[in-house]
Coordinates of C-alpha atoms and ligand atoms in Angstrom, one line a residue:
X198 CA 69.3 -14.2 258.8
X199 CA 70.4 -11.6 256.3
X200 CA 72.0 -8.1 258.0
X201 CA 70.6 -6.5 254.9
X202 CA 67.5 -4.6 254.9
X203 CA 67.1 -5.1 251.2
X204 CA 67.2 -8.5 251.3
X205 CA 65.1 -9.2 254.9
X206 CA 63.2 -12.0 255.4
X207 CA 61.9 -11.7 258.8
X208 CA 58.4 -12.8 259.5
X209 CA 56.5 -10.3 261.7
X210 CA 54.5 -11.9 264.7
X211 CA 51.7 -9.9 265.8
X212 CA 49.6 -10.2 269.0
X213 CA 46.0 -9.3 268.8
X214 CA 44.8 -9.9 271.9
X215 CA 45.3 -12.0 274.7
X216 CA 41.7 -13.6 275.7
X217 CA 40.1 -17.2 274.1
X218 CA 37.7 -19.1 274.4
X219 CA 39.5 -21.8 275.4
X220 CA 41.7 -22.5 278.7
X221 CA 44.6 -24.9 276.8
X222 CA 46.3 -26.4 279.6
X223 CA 50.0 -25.6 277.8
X224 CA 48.9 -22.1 276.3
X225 CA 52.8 -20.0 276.4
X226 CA 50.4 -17.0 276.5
X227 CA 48.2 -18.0 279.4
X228 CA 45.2 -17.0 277.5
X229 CA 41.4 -18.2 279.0
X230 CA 38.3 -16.3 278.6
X231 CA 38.7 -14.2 281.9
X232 CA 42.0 -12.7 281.0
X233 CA 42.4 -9.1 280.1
X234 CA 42.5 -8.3 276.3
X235 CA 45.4 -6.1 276.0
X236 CA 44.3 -5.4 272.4
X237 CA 46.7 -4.3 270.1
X238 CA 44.0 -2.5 267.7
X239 CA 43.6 -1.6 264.2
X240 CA 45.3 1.5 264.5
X241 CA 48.9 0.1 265.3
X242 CA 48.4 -3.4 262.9
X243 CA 48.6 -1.0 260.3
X244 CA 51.2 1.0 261.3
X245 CA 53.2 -1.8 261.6
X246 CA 52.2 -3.5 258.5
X247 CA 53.8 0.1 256.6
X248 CA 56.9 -0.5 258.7
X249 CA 56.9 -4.4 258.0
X250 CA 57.0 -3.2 254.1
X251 CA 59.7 -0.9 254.4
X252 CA 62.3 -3.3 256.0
X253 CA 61.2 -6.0 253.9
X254 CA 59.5 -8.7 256.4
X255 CA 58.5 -11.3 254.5
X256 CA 55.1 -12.6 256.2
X257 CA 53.0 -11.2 259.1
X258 CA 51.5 -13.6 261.3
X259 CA 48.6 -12.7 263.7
X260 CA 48.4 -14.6 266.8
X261 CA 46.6 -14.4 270.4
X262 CA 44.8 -15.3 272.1
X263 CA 41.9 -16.2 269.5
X264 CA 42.0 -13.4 267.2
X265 CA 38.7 -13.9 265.9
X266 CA 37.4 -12.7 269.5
X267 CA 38.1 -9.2 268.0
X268 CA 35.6 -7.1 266.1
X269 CA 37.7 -5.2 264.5
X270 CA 39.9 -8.2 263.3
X271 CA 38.6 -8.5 260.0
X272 CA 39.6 -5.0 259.2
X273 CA 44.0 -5.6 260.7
X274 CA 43.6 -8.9 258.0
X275 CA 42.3 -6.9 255.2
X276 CA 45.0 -3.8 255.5
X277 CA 47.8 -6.7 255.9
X278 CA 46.6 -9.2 253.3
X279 CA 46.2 -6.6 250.7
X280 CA 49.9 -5.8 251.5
X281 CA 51.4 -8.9 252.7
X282 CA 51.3 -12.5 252.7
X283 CA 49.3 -12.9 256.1
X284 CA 48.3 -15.7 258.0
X285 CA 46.8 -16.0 261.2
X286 CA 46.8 -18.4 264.2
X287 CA 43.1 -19.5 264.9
X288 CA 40.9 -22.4 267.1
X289 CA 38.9 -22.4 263.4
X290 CA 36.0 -22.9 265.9
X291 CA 34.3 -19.4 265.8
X292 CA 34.2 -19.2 262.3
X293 CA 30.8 -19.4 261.6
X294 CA 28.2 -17.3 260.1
X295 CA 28.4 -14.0 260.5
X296 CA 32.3 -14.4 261.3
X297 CA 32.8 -16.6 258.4
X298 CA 31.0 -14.2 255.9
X299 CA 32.9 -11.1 257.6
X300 CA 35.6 -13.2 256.4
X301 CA 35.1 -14.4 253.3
X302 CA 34.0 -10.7 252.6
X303 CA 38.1 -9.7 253.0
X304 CA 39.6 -12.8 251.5
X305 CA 42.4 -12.8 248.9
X306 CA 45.1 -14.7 247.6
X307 CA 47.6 -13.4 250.5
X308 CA 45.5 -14.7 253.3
X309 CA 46.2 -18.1 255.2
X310 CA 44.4 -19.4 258.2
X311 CA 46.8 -21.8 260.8
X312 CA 44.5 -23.9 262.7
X313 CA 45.5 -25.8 265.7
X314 CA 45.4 -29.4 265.4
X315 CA 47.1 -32.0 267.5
X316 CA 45.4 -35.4 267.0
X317 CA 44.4 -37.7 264.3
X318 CA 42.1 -38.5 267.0
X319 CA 40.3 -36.7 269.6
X320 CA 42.2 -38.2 272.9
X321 CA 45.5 -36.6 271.7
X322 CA 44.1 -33.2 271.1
X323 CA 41.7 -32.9 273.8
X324 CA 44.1 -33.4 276.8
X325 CA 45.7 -30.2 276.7
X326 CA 42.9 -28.2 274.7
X327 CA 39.7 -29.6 276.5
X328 CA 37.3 -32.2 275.9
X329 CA 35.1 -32.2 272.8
X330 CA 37.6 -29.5 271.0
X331 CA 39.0 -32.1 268.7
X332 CA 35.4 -32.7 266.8
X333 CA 34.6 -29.1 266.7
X334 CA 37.9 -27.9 265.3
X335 CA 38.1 -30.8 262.5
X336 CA 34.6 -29.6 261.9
X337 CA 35.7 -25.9 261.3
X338 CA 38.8 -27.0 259.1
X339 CA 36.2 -28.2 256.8
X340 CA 34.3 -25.5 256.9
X341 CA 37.1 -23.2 256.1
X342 CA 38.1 -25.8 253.2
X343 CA 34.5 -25.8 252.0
X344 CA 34.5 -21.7 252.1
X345 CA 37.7 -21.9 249.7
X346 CA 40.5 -20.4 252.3
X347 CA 43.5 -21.4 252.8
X348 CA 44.1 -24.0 255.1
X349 CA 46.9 -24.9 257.0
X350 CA 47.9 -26.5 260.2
X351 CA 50.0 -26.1 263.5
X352 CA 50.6 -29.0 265.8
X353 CA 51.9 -28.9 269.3
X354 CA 54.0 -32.2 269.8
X355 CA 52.9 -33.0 273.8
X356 CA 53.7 -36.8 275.6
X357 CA 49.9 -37.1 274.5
X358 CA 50.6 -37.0 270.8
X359 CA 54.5 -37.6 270.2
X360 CA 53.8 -41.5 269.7
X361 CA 50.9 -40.6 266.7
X362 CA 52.0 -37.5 264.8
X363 CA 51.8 -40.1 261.6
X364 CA 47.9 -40.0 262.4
X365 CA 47.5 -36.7 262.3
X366 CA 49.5 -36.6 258.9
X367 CA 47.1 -39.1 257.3
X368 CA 44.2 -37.3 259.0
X369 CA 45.5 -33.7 256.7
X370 CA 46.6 -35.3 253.6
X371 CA 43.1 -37.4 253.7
X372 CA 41.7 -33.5 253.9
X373 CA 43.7 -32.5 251.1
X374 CA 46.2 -30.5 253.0
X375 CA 49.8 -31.3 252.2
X376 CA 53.0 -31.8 254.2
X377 CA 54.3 -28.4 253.4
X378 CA 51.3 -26.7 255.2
X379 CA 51.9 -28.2 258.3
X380 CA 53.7 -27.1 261.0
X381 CA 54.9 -29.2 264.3
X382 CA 56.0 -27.2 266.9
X383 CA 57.5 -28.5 270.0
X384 CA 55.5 -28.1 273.5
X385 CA 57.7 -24.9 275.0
X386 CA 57.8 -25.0 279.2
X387 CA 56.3 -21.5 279.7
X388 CA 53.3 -19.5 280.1
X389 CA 50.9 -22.5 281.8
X390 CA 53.4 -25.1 280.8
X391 CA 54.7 -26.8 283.0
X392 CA 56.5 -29.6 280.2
X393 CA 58.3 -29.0 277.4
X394 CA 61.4 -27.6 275.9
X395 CA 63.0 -23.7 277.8
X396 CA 63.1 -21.2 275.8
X397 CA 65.5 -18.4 275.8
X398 CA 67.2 -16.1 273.1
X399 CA 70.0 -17.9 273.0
X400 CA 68.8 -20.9 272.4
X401 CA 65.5 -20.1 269.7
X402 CA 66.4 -18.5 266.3
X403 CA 64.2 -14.8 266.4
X404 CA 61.1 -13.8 264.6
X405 CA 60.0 -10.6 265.9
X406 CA 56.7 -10.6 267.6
X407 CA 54.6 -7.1 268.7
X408 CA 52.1 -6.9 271.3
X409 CA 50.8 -3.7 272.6
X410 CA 53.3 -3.2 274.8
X411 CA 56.6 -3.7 272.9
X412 CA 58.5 -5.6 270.8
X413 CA 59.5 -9.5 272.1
X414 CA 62.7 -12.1 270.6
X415 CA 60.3 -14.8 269.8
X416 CA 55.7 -15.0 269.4
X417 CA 56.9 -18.7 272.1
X418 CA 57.0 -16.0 275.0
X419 CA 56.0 -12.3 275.7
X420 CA 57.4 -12.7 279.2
X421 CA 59.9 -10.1 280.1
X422 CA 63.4 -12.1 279.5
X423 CA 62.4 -12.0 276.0
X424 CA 61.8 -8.8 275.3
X425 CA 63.9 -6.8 272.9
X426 CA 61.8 -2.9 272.9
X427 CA 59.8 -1.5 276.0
X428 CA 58.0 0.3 272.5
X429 CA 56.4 -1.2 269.2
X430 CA 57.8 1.5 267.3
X431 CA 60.2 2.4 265.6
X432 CA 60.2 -1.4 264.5
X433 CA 63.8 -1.0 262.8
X434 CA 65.1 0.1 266.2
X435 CA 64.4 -3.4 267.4
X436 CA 65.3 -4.9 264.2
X437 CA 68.8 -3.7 264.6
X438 CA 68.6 -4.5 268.3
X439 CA 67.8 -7.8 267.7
X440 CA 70.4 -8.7 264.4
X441 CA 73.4 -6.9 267.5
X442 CA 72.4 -9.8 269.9
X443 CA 72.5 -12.4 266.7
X444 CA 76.2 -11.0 266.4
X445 CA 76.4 -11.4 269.8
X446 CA 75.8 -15.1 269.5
X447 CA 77.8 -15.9 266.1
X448 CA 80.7 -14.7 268.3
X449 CA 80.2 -17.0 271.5
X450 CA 78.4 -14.8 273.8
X451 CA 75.4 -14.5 275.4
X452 CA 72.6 -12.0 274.3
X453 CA 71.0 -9.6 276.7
X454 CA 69.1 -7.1 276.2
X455 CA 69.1 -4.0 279.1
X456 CA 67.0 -1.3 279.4
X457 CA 67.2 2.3 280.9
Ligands
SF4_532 S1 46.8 -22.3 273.1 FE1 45.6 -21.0 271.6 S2 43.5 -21.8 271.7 FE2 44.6 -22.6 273.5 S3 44.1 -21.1 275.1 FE3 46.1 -20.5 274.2 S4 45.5 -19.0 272.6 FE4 43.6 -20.1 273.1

């Protein structure tokens, strides 16, 4: 990770919100439909999207949650995609009508959509998303492909799917969406998980992630070890915050972060 500004390539992780439509069994950001929102709003996506272009991040990312929950989503998209290369995490599954033409209506070149796919088949998707999700969200990927958006795909690797990852690379490439935009991720042991690998800033490489109520090492967690900034903004302070603990690390020690 370059130490200079002028040649940053960060990615900026933003929050939306923090309520779904689903109930994942692993979700790192304990998200169901009952949870509080904790929206970030439209007002602060584009401060941060200025900010983003003034230290030179290289792609914002906006995560949840299911984003597409959010009215007001379609206008955070449009301010960063007509800015930034922007893609955002999504089920696929409520794009539909009058999302999908909100949607199409703000489309450019900039604007990717990650959809969350971890079968080739529906067993190894549905046991930690929920029965019937597999069908519905190879349905929506079609959709999307059909409405001419940019497609790509993120893939928790769980013990339901780490024998038949190969499946769900002939399942994208028979879609017509190539190795390169697909991502496999493994499962992280926080949030609702109670599997996977720990996380912790010493041991996950940093890409700044925002949520309402600060500034966080790494979009895997929002809990409260891996926060960097009690406040979103100034977004170079935790910049330089976090690049200090990556020093801290190159020389052998252990980053930590303390507030006053
Ligand atoms: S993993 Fe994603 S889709 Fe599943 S509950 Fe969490 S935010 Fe929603």
């Amino acid at each position: 990770m370059s130490k200079n500004s002028t040649e940053n390539k960060w990615k900026l992780w933003i929050y939306t919100n923090y309520d779904c439509h689903l109930r994942c069994s692993y979700c790192v950001a304990e998200s169901t439909p009952e949870v509080e929102r904790r929206a970030i709003g439209v007002e602060t996506v584009q401060q941060l999207v200025d900010e983003a272009l003034e230290l030179n991040f290289c792609e914002i990312f906006f995560t949840g949650g299911e984003p597409f929950i959010l009215d007001d989503i379609y206008e955070m998209l449009d301010y960063s995609a007509q800015r930034i290369h922007t893609t955002v995490l999504t089920t696929g599954m409520l794009l539909k009508r009058r999302r999908l033409e909100r949607l199409k209506g703000i489309s450019n070149g900039n604007l990717r959509l990650q959809v969350s796919l971890d079968g080739g088949r529906a067993k190894h998707h549905d046991a930690y998303r929920g029965a019937g999700t597999w069908k519905q969200t190879v349905e929506s990927i079609k959709r999307l492909q059909e409405n001419n958006f940019h497609v790509r795909l993120s893939t928790t690797e769980t013990p339901a799917n780490s024998d038949h990852l190969h499946e769900i690379c002939e399942l994208h490439l028979s879609l017509g969406i190539q190795e390169e935009d697909h991502f496999i991720r493994p499962l992280a042991r926080r949030g609702f998980s109670s599997q996977g690998i720990e996380v912790s800033m010493a041991t996950i490489t940093p890409e700044i992630t925002v949520n309402r109520e600060g500034v966080f090492w790494h979009p895997l967690s929002t809990d409260e070890d891996m926060r960097v900034s009690k406040t979103v903004f100034p977004l170079s302070d935790a910049v330089k915050c976090v690049q200090e603990q990556l020093d801290i690390i190159a020389e052998g020690g252990t980053p930590r972060i303390t507030f006053t």
